Amino acid sequence: MQETNQHITHKNEAVISIRGLYKSFGTLDVLKGIDLDVFKGENVAVLGRSGTGKSVLIKILAGLLKPDKGNVTVLGKDVSTLKEKELDALRLKIGFSFQNSALYDSMNVGQNLAFPLQMNFKNLSKKEIDTAVAEVLDAVGLKNKINEMPADLSGGQRKRIGIARTLILKPEIMLYDEPTSGLDPVTCIEINELIKEVQKKYKTSSIIITHDLTCAKATGDRVAMLLDGKFFKVGSFDEVFDTDNKLVQSFFNYNFIK
Amino acid sequence: MPHSKFKEKINNYFIGVSDAASFVGLFFKQVFSVPFHFREIINQCYVVGLKSLPLISLTGFITGMVFTKQSRPSLETFGATSWLPSLMSIAIVRALGSLVTALICSGKIGSSIGAELGSMRVTEQIDAMEVSAINPYKYLVISRVLATTITIPVLGLYCSFIALIGSFVNVTMYESTSFIGFFEYGFASITFLDVFTSVTKSVFFGFTIGMVGCYKGYNAANGTQGVGKAANQAVVLSMFLVFIEEIVIVQVSNWIRLY
C-alpha cells in the first residue's frame, strides 16, 4: 500500500521534518507512522478523506496536540520537546489558517489583525501596528473591510482575513487547514491564487490540508495522499494519481465528477 | 457490563476532579506572572459589574421590600415592629445581600462566561490565540476570574444597600420613619465582623462563579450543543458551590463570633 516517494532530491533544507509520527484518540488510531519533509519555499498539499487525520497532522506541527510517537521537527526544533516559551517563539514563525477562519467575534477586522502584534510586541507604536494592519489587508485585497465585524463578512472574506492575521507576524511557515472548504468555485480559485501569492511575496513554506483536488493541484508543489493513517504517495500531482489503487482513483473521480 | 460502566463513570469523575483542580492550580501559578492584561481585566470588570447593576438593583430592592413585608406580621404579634430595621440589616448584610448577588451573578455572569468561552473553544478562537503565541488562559481566564472576584463583593455591598432602601420603603408604608433614623438604627446592630464576613463570602463567590464559568467554557466540546451544555453546567455548578461556601463560611464566622 505504501508507495511513499520520499527520495526527491532537494537542494533546499527541510523546514518541516516528520518521522514515524503516530497519533491516536482513545482506541482510534489516526496517524500510523507518517514521514514527510517540507523544503524551504515549497508548498505541500496534504490530501485525504474527512477523518483521516489531516488536521491532526498540522495541529501537531503547531504544538496544539502532542504526538504519541515519532519526531516532528519544525525549523530545526523538535516541537514535542519544546518548553512553553520556546514553543511560543517558534509559533511566531508559524502561521495557522483555520478551517473556519477562527476570527475573534468580539473584535472588528482591524482589531483581529492588530491583536497578535499587540500581545507579542508590546514596544510597537500604534502607528507601526496600523501600518502593518493596512499592509496585510492590502495583501489579501480587503483594505476597505478594516472596520467590519467578522459576522458581516462572507466566507471567502473571512478566510482572507484569517490568512491576513497569520501574515501580520511574517511567518516562515504557513499551515492551511481546508482553505477552500465551504466556498463557491470562483472564491476557491481566488483563495488558491492568494496562497500562491503568499508563497511568493512572503517566501513561506506551506502545508495545505485539503480534500479539494483543484486546490491541491493549484497550490501544491508536491502532493501527499493520506490513506488509512499513512501517506500512500508523496510527489507531483500526476505522480500521486497515476495509480491503480481504487481508493485513490475514486477520490480523484469524485472530485472531478468523471 | 453494568459494573464496567459504573467503573468508567467513577474513573471519569476522578479525571474530571483532577482536571478541575489543575485548572484552578494554573490560575494561582499564572496570576502573578507577566504579562498582566490590565485593559482586559478592566473591560471584564465593566462587563461583569456595570452591566449587572440594573438587575442587581431591581433584585436587591424587591428582596428588601418583600422580606420586610413578610417579617412584619410575625413581629407585630409581639409588638416588636420597631425591631424591623435591625432585623433587616442583620439579615441583609450577613446573608441576603451577598447570597442574592451571587445567585444572580451565577445565572447572568456564569452562563455568559461559559457560553462565550465555549463558543470560542468550538470555533477554534482559543486555538487561534495559542498558535499566535498568546496565552489564552492568561488572557481569557485570569482576566475574567479576577474581574468576578473584584466586582462581585462590590456588587454584594451595593445589593445590601439597595435592599435596605427597599426595606425602608416598605417600613414607611406602614409607619413614619426617617431615612437617617432607619439606617442609624439598622447599622447599630451590624458589627465589623458582619461586613467582613459578607465581603469575604462575596470574594469566594466571585472567584467560584468566574472559575466555574471559565472551566466549563474553556473545556467545551461537541459544537453548539457543547456551548449550551457549558453555559448550563456553569450556572448549576456555580450555584451549588455558592450554597456550599455559604454554609461553610457562615459556620466559620459563627465560631469566630463565639470566641
Coordinates of N, CA and C in Angstrom, one line a residue, chain B residues 3-213:
Chain B
H3 N -21.2 -3.2 35.6 CA -20.1 -3.0 36.5 C -19.0 -2.2 35.9
S4 N -18.7 -2.5 34.6 CA -17.6 -1.8 33.9 C -18.1 -0.4 33.6
K5 N -19.3 -0.2 33.3 CA -19.8 1.2 33.1 C -19.7 2.0 34.3
F6 N -20.1 1.4 35.5 CA -20.0 2.1 36.7 C -18.6 2.5 37.0
K7 N -17.6 1.6 36.7 CA -16.2 1.8 36.9 C -15.7 3.0 36.1
E8 N -16.2 3.0 34.8 CA -15.8 4.0 33.9 C -16.3 5.4 34.4
K9 N -17.6 5.4 34.9 CA -18.1 6.6 35.4 C -17.3 7.2 36.6
I10 N -16.9 6.3 37.5 CA -16.1 6.6 38.6 C -14.8 7.2 38.1
N11 N -14.2 6.5 37.2 CA -12.9 6.9 36.6 C -13.0 8.3 36.0
N12 N -14.1 8.5 35.2 CA -14.3 9.8 34.6 C -14.5 10.9 35.6
Y13 N -15.2 10.6 36.7 CA -15.5 11.6 37.7 C -14.1 12.1 38.3
F14 N -13.3 11.1 38.7 CA -12.0 11.5 39.3 C -11.1 12.2 38.3
I15 N -11.2 11.8 37.0 CA -10.4 12.5 36.0 C -10.9 14.0 35.9
G16 N -12.2 14.1 36.0 CA -12.8 15.5 35.9 C -12.4 16.3 37.1
V17 N -12.4 15.7 38.3 CA -12.0 16.4 39.5 C -10.5 16.8 39.4
S18 N -9.7 15.9 38.9 CA -8.3 16.2 38.7 C -8.0 17.3 37.7
D19 N -8.8 17.3 36.6 CA -8.7 18.4 35.6 C -9.1 19.7 36.2
A20 N -10.2 19.7 36.9 CA -10.7 21.0 37.5 C -9.6 21.5 38.5
A21 N -9.0 20.6 39.3 CA -8.0 21.0 40.3 C -6.8 21.6 39.5
S22 N -6.4 21.0 38.4 CA -5.3 21.5 37.7 C -5.6 22.9 37.1
F23 N -6.9 23.0 36.6 CA -7.3 24.3 36.0 C -7.2 25.4 37.1
V24 N -7.7 25.1 38.3 CA -7.6 26.1 39.4 C -6.2 26.4 39.8
G25 N -5.4 25.3 39.8 CA -4.0 25.5 40.2 C -3.2 26.4 39.2
L26 N -3.6 26.2 38.0 CA -2.9 27.0 36.9 C -3.2 28.5 37.1
F27 N -4.4 28.8 37.7 CA -4.7 30.2 38.0 C -3.7 30.8 39.0
F28 N -3.5 30.1 40.1 CA -2.5 30.6 41.1 C -1.1 30.6 40.6
K29 N -0.8 29.8 39.6 CA 0.5 29.7 39.1 C 0.8 30.9 38.1
Q30 N -0.3 31.3 37.4 CA -0.1 32.3 36.4 C -0.5 33.7 36.8
V31 N -1.3 33.8 37.8 CA -1.9 35.1 38.1 C -0.9 36.2 38.5
F32 N 0.3 35.7 39.1 CA 1.3 36.7 39.5 C 2.4 36.9 38.5
S33 N 2.3 36.2 37.4 CA 3.4 36.3 36.4 C 3.0 37.2 35.2
V34 N 4.0 37.8 34.6 CA 3.8 38.7 33.5 C 3.4 37.9 32.2
P35 N 2.7 38.4 31.2 CA 2.2 39.8 31.2 C 0.9 39.9 31.9
F36 N 0.6 41.1 32.4 CA -0.7 41.4 33.0 C -1.6 42.1 32.0
H37 N -2.7 41.6 31.8 CA -3.6 42.2 30.8 C -4.6 43.1 31.5
F38 N -4.1 44.3 32.0 CA -4.9 45.2 32.8 C -6.1 45.7 32.1
R39 N -5.9 46.0 30.8 CA -7.0 46.5 30.0 C -8.2 45.5 29.9
E40 N -7.8 44.3 29.7 CA -8.9 43.2 29.6 C -9.6 43.0 31.0
I41 N -8.8 43.1 32.0 CA -9.4 43.0 33.4 C -10.4 44.1 33.6
I42 N -10.0 45.3 33.3 CA -10.9 46.5 33.4 C -12.2 46.3 32.5
N43 N -11.9 45.8 31.3 CA -13.0 45.6 30.4 C -14.0 44.6 31.0
Q44 N -13.5 43.5 31.6 CA -14.3 42.5 32.1 C -15.0 43.0 33.4
C45 N -14.3 43.8 34.2 CA -15.0 44.4 35.4 C -16.2 45.2 34.9
Y46 N -16.1 45.9 33.8 CA -17.2 46.7 33.2 C -18.3 45.8 32.8
V47 N -18.0 44.7 32.1 CA -19.0 43.7 31.7 C -19.7 43.1 32.9
V48 N -18.9 42.6 33.8 CA -19.5 41.9 35.0 C -20.2 42.9 35.9
G49 N -19.5 44.0 36.2 CA -20.1 44.9 37.2 C -21.1 45.8 36.7
L50 N -20.7 46.7 35.8 CA -21.6 47.8 35.4 C -22.9 47.3 34.7
K51 N -22.7 46.3 33.9 CA -23.8 45.7 33.1 C -24.8 44.9 34.0
S52 N -24.3 44.5 35.2 CA -25.2 43.8 36.1 C -26.0 44.7 37.1
L53 N -25.6 46.0 37.1 CA -26.2 46.9 38.1 C -27.7 47.0 38.0
P54 N -28.3 47.1 36.8 CA -29.8 47.2 36.8 C -30.5 46.0 37.4
L55 N -30.0 44.8 37.1 CA -30.6 43.6 37.6 C -30.4 43.5 39.1
I56 N -29.2 43.8 39.5 CA -28.9 43.7 41.0 C -29.7 44.7 41.7
S57 N -29.9 45.9 41.2 CA -30.7 46.9 41.8 C -32.1 46.5 42.0
L58 N -32.7 46.0 40.9 CA -34.1 45.5 41.0 C -34.3 44.4 42.0
T59 N -33.4 43.4 41.9 CA -33.5 42.2 42.7 C -33.3 42.6 44.2
G60 N -32.3 43.4 44.4 CA -32.0 43.9 45.8 C -33.1 44.6 46.4
F61 N -33.7 45.5 45.7 CA -34.8 46.4 46.1 C -36.0 45.5 46.5
I62 N -36.3 44.6 45.6 CA -37.5 43.7 45.8 C -37.3 42.8 46.9
T63 N -36.0 42.2 47.0 CA -35.7 41.3 48.2 C -35.9 42.1 49.5
G64 N -35.4 43.3 49.6 CA -35.5 44.1 50.8 C -37.0 44.3 51.2
M65 N -37.8 44.7 50.2 CA -39.2 45.0 50.4 C -40.0 43.8 50.8
V66 N -39.8 42.7 50.0 CA -40.6 41.5 50.3 C -40.2 40.9 51.6
F67 N -39.0 40.9 52.0 CA -38.5 40.3 53.2 C -39.1 41.1 54.4
T68 N -39.1 42.4 54.3 CA -39.6 43.2 55.3 C -41.1 43.0 55.5
K69 N -41.8 42.9 54.3 CA -43.3 42.7 54.3 C -43.6 41.4 55.0
Q70 N -42.8 40.4 54.7 CA -43.1 39.0 55.2 C -42.8 38.9 56.7
S71 N -41.8 39.7 57.1 CA -41.4 39.6 58.5 C -42.3 40.4 59.5
R72 N -43.0 41.4 58.9 CA -43.8 42.3 59.7 C -44.9 41.6 60.6
P73 N -45.7 40.7 60.0 CA -46.7 40.1 60.8 C -46.2 39.3 62.0
S74 N -45.1 38.6 61.8 CA -44.5 37.9 63.0 C -44.1 38.9 64.1
L75 N -43.5 40.0 63.7 CA -43.0 40.9 64.7 C -44.2 41.6 65.3
E76 N -45.2 41.9 64.5 CA -46.4 42.6 65.0 C -47.1 41.8 66.2
T77 N -47.0 40.4 66.1 CA -47.6 39.6 67.1 C -47.0 39.9 68.5
F78 N -45.7 40.2 68.5 CA -45.1 40.6 69.7 C -44.9 42.1 70.0
G79 N -45.6 42.8 69.1 CA -45.5 44.3 69.2 C -44.1 44.8 69.0
A80 N -43.3 44.1 68.1 CA -41.9 44.4 68.0 C -41.5 44.9 66.6
T81 N -42.4 45.6 66.0 CA -42.1 46.1 64.6 C -41.0 47.1 64.6
S82 N -40.7 47.7 65.7 CA -39.6 48.7 65.8 C -38.2 48.0 65.6
W83 N -38.3 46.6 65.7 CA -37.0 45.9 65.5 C -36.8 45.6 64.0
L84 N -37.7 46.0 63.2 CA -37.6 45.7 61.7 C -36.3 46.2 61.1
P85 N -35.9 47.5 61.4 CA -34.6 48.0 60.8 C -33.4 47.1 61.2
S86 N -33.3 46.8 62.5 CA -32.1 46.0 62.9 C -32.2 44.5 62.4
L87 N -33.4 44.0 62.4 CA -33.6 42.6 61.9 C -33.2 42.5 60.4
M88 N -33.7 43.5 59.6 CA -33.5 43.6 58.2 C -32.0 43.8 57.9
S89 N -31.4 44.7 58.7 CA -29.9 45.0 58.5 C -29.1 43.7 58.7
I90 N -29.4 43.0 59.8 CA -28.6 41.8 60.1 C -28.8 40.8 59.0
A91 N -30.1 40.6 58.6 CA -30.4 39.5 57.6 C -29.8 39.9 56.3
I92 N -29.9 41.2 55.9 CA -29.4 41.6 54.6 C -27.9 41.6 54.5
V93 N -27.3 42.2 55.5 CA -25.8 42.3 55.5 C -25.1 41.0 55.7
R94 N -25.6 40.2 56.7 CA -25.0 38.9 57.0 C -25.2 37.9 55.8
A95 N -26.4 37.9 55.3 CA -26.7 36.7 54.4 C -27.3 37.2 53.0
L96 N -28.4 37.9 53.1 CA -29.1 38.1 51.8 C -28.4 38.8 50.7
G97 N -27.7 39.9 51.1 CA -27.1 40.8 50.1 C -26.1 40.0 49.2
S98 N -25.1 39.3 49.9 CA -24.1 38.6 49.2 C -24.6 37.4 48.5
L99 N -25.6 36.7 49.1 CA -26.1 35.5 48.5 C -27.0 35.8 47.3
V100 N -27.9 36.8 47.4 CA -28.7 37.1 46.3 C -27.8 37.6 45.1
T101 N -26.8 38.4 45.4 CA -25.9 38.9 44.3 C -25.2 37.7 43.7
A102 N -24.7 36.7 44.5 CA -24.0 35.6 44.0 C -24.9 34.7 43.1
L103 N -26.2 34.6 43.5 CA -27.1 33.7 42.7 C -27.4 34.4 41.4
I104 N -27.7 35.7 41.5 CA -28.0 36.5 40.2 C -26.7 36.4 39.3
C105 N -25.5 36.6 39.9 CA -24.3 36.6 39.0 C -24.0 35.2 38.5
S106 N -24.4 34.1 39.3 CA -24.2 32.8 38.8 C -25.0 32.6 37.5
G107 N -26.2 33.1 37.5 CA -27.1 33.0 36.3 C -26.6 33.9 35.2
K108 N -26.4 35.1 35.5 CA -26.1 36.1 34.5 C -24.6 36.0 34.0
I109 N -23.7 36.1 34.9 CA -22.3 36.1 34.5 C -21.7 34.7 34.2
G110 N -22.1 33.8 35.1 CA -21.6 32.4 34.9 C -21.9 31.8 33.6
S111 N -23.2 32.0 33.2 CA -23.7 31.4 31.9 C -23.0 32.2 30.8
S112 N -22.9 33.5 31.0 CA -22.3 34.3 29.9 C -20.9 33.9 29.6
I113 N -20.1 33.8 30.7 CA -18.7 33.4 30.6 C -18.6 32.0 30.0
G114 N -19.4 31.1 30.5 CA -19.4 29.7 30.0 C -19.7 29.6 28.5
A115 N -20.8 30.4 28.1 CA -21.2 30.4 26.7 C -20.1 31.1 25.8
E116 N -19.6 32.2 26.3 CA -18.6 32.9 25.5 C -17.3 32.1 25.2
L117 N -16.8 31.6 26.3 CA -15.6 30.8 26.2 C -15.8 29.5 25.4
G118 N -17.0 28.9 25.7 CA -17.4 27.7 25.0 C -17.5 27.9 23.5
S119 N -18.1 29.0 23.1 CA -18.2 29.3 21.7 C -16.8 29.6 21.1
M120 N -15.9 30.2 21.9 CA -14.6 30.5 21.4 C -13.8 29.2 21.2
R121 N -14.1 28.2 22.1 CA -13.4 26.9 22.0 C -13.9 26.1 20.8
V122 N -15.2 26.1 20.6 CA -15.6 25.2 19.5 C -15.4 25.9 18.1
T123 N -15.2 27.2 18.1 CA -14.9 27.8 16.8 C -13.4 28.0 16.6
E124 N -12.6 27.4 17.5 CA -11.2 27.4 17.4 C -10.5 28.7 17.7
Q125 N -11.3 29.7 18.3 CA -10.7 31.0 18.5 C -9.6 30.9 19.6
I126 N -9.8 29.9 20.6 CA -8.8 29.8 21.6 C -7.6 29.1 21.0
D127 N -7.7 28.2 20.1 CA -6.6 27.6 19.4 C -5.9 28.7 18.6
A128 N -6.6 29.6 18.0 CA -6.0 30.7 17.2 C -5.2 31.6 18.1
M129 N -5.6 31.8 19.3 CA -4.7 32.6 20.2 C -3.4 31.8 20.5
E130 N -3.6 30.5 20.8 CA -2.4 29.7 21.1 C -1.4 29.7 20.0
V131 N -1.9 29.5 18.8 CA -0.9 29.4 17.7 C -0.3 30.8 17.3
S132 N -0.9 31.9 17.9 CA -0.3 33.2 17.7 C 0.6 33.6 18.9
A133 N 1.0 32.5 19.6 CA 1.8 32.7 20.8 C 1.2 33.6 21.9
I134 N -0.1 33.6 22.0 CA -0.8 34.3 23.0 C -1.3 33.3 24.0
N135 N -1.1 33.5 25.3 CA -1.5 32.5 26.3 C -3.0 32.7 26.6
P136 N -3.9 31.8 26.0 CA -5.3 32.1 26.1 C -5.8 32.0 27.6
Y137 N -5.2 31.1 28.4 CA -5.6 31.0 29.8 C -5.4 32.3 30.5
K138 N -4.2 32.9 30.2 CA -3.9 34.2 30.9 C -4.9 35.3 30.4
Y139 N -5.1 35.4 29.1 CA -5.8 36.5 28.6 C -7.3 36.3 28.9
L140 N -7.9 35.1 28.7 CA -9.3 34.9 28.9 C -9.7 34.5 30.3
V141 N -9.0 33.5 30.9 CA -9.5 33.0 32.2 C -9.1 33.9 33.3
I142 N -7.8 34.3 33.4 CA -7.4 35.1 34.5 C -8.1 36.4 34.6
S143 N -8.2 37.1 33.4 CA -8.9 38.4 33.4 C -10.3 38.2 33.9
R144 N -11.0 37.2 33.5 CA -12.4 37.0 33.9 C -12.6 36.6 35.4
V145 N -11.7 35.8 35.8 CA -11.8 35.3 37.2 C -11.5 36.5 38.2
L146 N -10.4 37.3 37.8 CA -10.1 38.5 38.6 C -11.2 39.5 38.6
A147 N -11.9 39.6 37.4 CA -13.0 40.6 37.3 C -14.1 40.2 38.2
T148 N -14.5 38.9 38.2 CA -15.6 38.5 39.1 C -15.2 38.5 40.5
T149 N -14.0 38.2 40.8 CA -13.5 38.2 42.2 C -13.5 39.6 42.8
I150 N -13.2 40.6 41.9 CA -13.1 42.0 42.4 C -14.5 42.6 42.4
T151 N -15.3 42.3 41.4 CA -16.6 43.0 41.2 C -17.7 42.5 42.1
I152 N -17.8 41.2 42.2 CA -19.0 40.6 42.9 C -19.0 41.1 44.4
P153 N -17.9 41.2 45.2 CA -18.0 41.8 46.5 C -18.6 43.2 46.5
V154 N -18.2 44.0 45.5 CA -18.7 45.4 45.4 C -20.2 45.4 45.1
L155 N -20.6 44.5 44.2 CA -22.0 44.3 43.8 C -22.8 43.8 45.1
G156 N -22.1 43.0 45.9 CA -22.8 42.4 47.1 C -23.1 43.6 48.0
L157 N -22.1 44.5 48.3 CA -22.3 45.6 49.2 C -23.4 46.5 48.6
Y158 N -23.3 46.7 47.3 CA -24.3 47.6 46.7 C -25.7 47.0 46.8
C159 N -25.8 45.7 46.6 CA -27.1 45.0 46.7 C -27.7 45.1 48.1
S160 N -26.8 45.0 49.1 CA -27.2 45.1 50.5 C -27.8 46.5 50.8
F161 N -27.1 47.5 50.2 CA -27.6 48.9 50.4 C -29.0 49.1 49.8
I162 N -29.1 48.6 48.5 CA -30.4 48.8 47.8 C -31.5 48.0 48.5
A163 N -31.1 46.8 49.0 CA -32.1 46.0 49.8 C -32.6 46.7 51.0
L164 N -31.7 47.4 51.7 CA -32.1 48.2 52.9 C -33.0 49.3 52.5
I165 N -32.7 49.9 51.3 CA -33.6 51.0 50.9 C -35.0 50.4 50.6
G166 N -35.0 49.2 50.0 CA -36.3 48.5 49.7 C -37.0 48.3 51.0
S167 N -36.3 47.9 52.0 CA -36.8 47.6 53.4 C -37.4 48.9 54.0
F168 N -36.6 50.0 53.8 CA -37.0 51.3 54.4 C -38.4 51.7 53.7
V169 N -38.4 51.6 52.4 CA -39.6 51.9 51.6 C -40.8 51.2 52.2
N170 N -40.6 49.9 52.4 CA -41.8 49.1 52.9 C -42.2 49.5 54.4
V171 N -41.2 49.8 55.2 CA -41.4 50.3 56.5 C -42.2 51.6 56.5
T172 N -41.9 52.5 55.6 CA -42.5 53.8 55.6 C -44.0 53.7 55.1
M173 N -44.3 52.6 54.5 CA -45.7 52.4 54.0 C -46.6 52.2 55.2
Y174 N -46.1 51.7 56.3 CA -46.9 51.4 57.5 C -46.7 52.4 58.6
E175 N -45.5 53.0 58.7 CA -45.3 53.9 59.8 C -44.3 55.0 59.4
S176 N -44.4 56.1 60.0 CA -43.5 57.2 59.6 C -42.1 57.0 60.2
T177 N -41.1 56.9 59.4 CA -39.7 56.7 59.8 C -38.8 57.5 59.0
S178 N -37.9 58.2 59.6 CA -36.9 59.0 58.8 C -35.9 58.0 58.2
F179 N -35.4 58.5 57.1 CA -34.3 57.7 56.3 C -33.1 57.5 57.2
I180 N -32.7 58.6 57.8 CA -31.5 58.6 58.7 C -31.7 57.7 59.9
G181 N -32.9 57.9 60.5 CA -33.2 57.1 61.7 C -33.2 55.6 61.4
F182 N -33.8 55.2 60.3 CA -33.9 53.8 59.9 C -32.5 53.2 59.8
F183 N -31.6 54.0 59.1 CA -30.3 53.4 58.8 C -29.4 53.5 60.1
E184 N -29.6 54.5 60.9 CA -28.8 54.6 62.2 C -29.2 53.4 63.1
Y185 N -30.5 53.1 63.2 CA -31.0 52.0 64.0 C -30.5 50.7 63.4
G186 N -30.6 50.6 62.1 CA -30.2 49.4 61.4 C -28.7 49.1 61.6
F187 N -27.9 50.1 61.3 CA -26.4 49.9 61.3 C -25.9 49.7 62.7
A188 N -26.6 50.2 63.7 CA -26.2 50.0 65.1 C -26.1 48.5 65.5
S189 N -26.9 47.7 64.8 CA -26.9 46.2 65.1 C -25.9 45.4 64.3
I190 N -25.2 46.1 63.3 CA -24.2 45.4 62.5 C -22.8 45.6 63.0
T191 N -22.1 44.5 63.1 CA -20.7 44.6 63.6 C -19.7 44.6 62.4
F192 N -18.4 44.9 62.7 CA -17.4 44.8 61.6 C -17.3 43.4 61.1
L193 N -17.5 42.4 62.0 CA -17.4 41.0 61.5 C -18.5 40.7 60.5
D194 N -19.7 41.3 60.7 CA -20.8 41.0 59.8 C -20.4 41.5 58.4
V195 N -19.9 42.7 58.3 CA -19.5 43.2 57.0 C -18.3 42.5 56.4
F196 N -17.3 42.2 57.3 CA -16.1 41.5 56.8 C -16.5 40.1 56.3
T197 N -17.4 39.4 57.0 CA -17.8 38.0 56.6 C -18.5 38.1 55.2
S198 N -19.4 39.1 55.1 CA -20.2 39.3 53.9 C -19.2 39.5 52.7
V199 N -18.2 40.4 52.9 CA -17.3 40.7 51.8 C -16.4 39.5 51.5
T200 N -16.0 38.8 52.5 CA -15.2 37.6 52.3 C -16.0 36.5 51.5
K201 N -17.2 36.4 51.9 CA -18.1 35.4 51.2 C -18.2 35.8 49.8
S202 N -18.4 37.1 49.5 CA -18.5 37.5 48.1 C -17.3 37.3 47.3
V203 N -16.1 37.5 48.0 CA -14.8 37.2 47.3 C -14.8 35.7 46.8
F204 N -15.1 34.8 47.7 CA -15.2 33.4 47.4 C -16.2 33.1 46.3
F205 N -17.4 33.7 46.5 CA -18.5 33.5 45.5 C -18.0 34.0 44.1
G206 N -17.4 35.2 44.1 CA -16.9 35.8 42.8 C -15.9 34.9 42.1
F207 N -14.9 34.4 42.9 CA -13.9 33.5 42.4 C -14.5 32.3 41.8
T208 N -15.5 31.7 42.6 CA -16.1 30.4 42.2 C -16.9 30.6 40.9
I209 N -17.7 31.7 40.8 CA -18.5 31.9 39.6 C -17.6 32.1 38.4
G210 N -16.6 32.9 38.5 CA -15.7 33.1 37.4 C -15.0 31.9 37.0
M211 N -14.5 31.1 38.0 CA -13.7 29.9 37.7 C -14.5 28.8 37.1
V212 N -15.7 28.6 37.6 CA -16.6 27.6 37.1 C -17.0 27.9 35.7
G213 N -17.4 29.2 35.4 CA -17.8 29.6 34.1 C -16.6 29.4 33.1

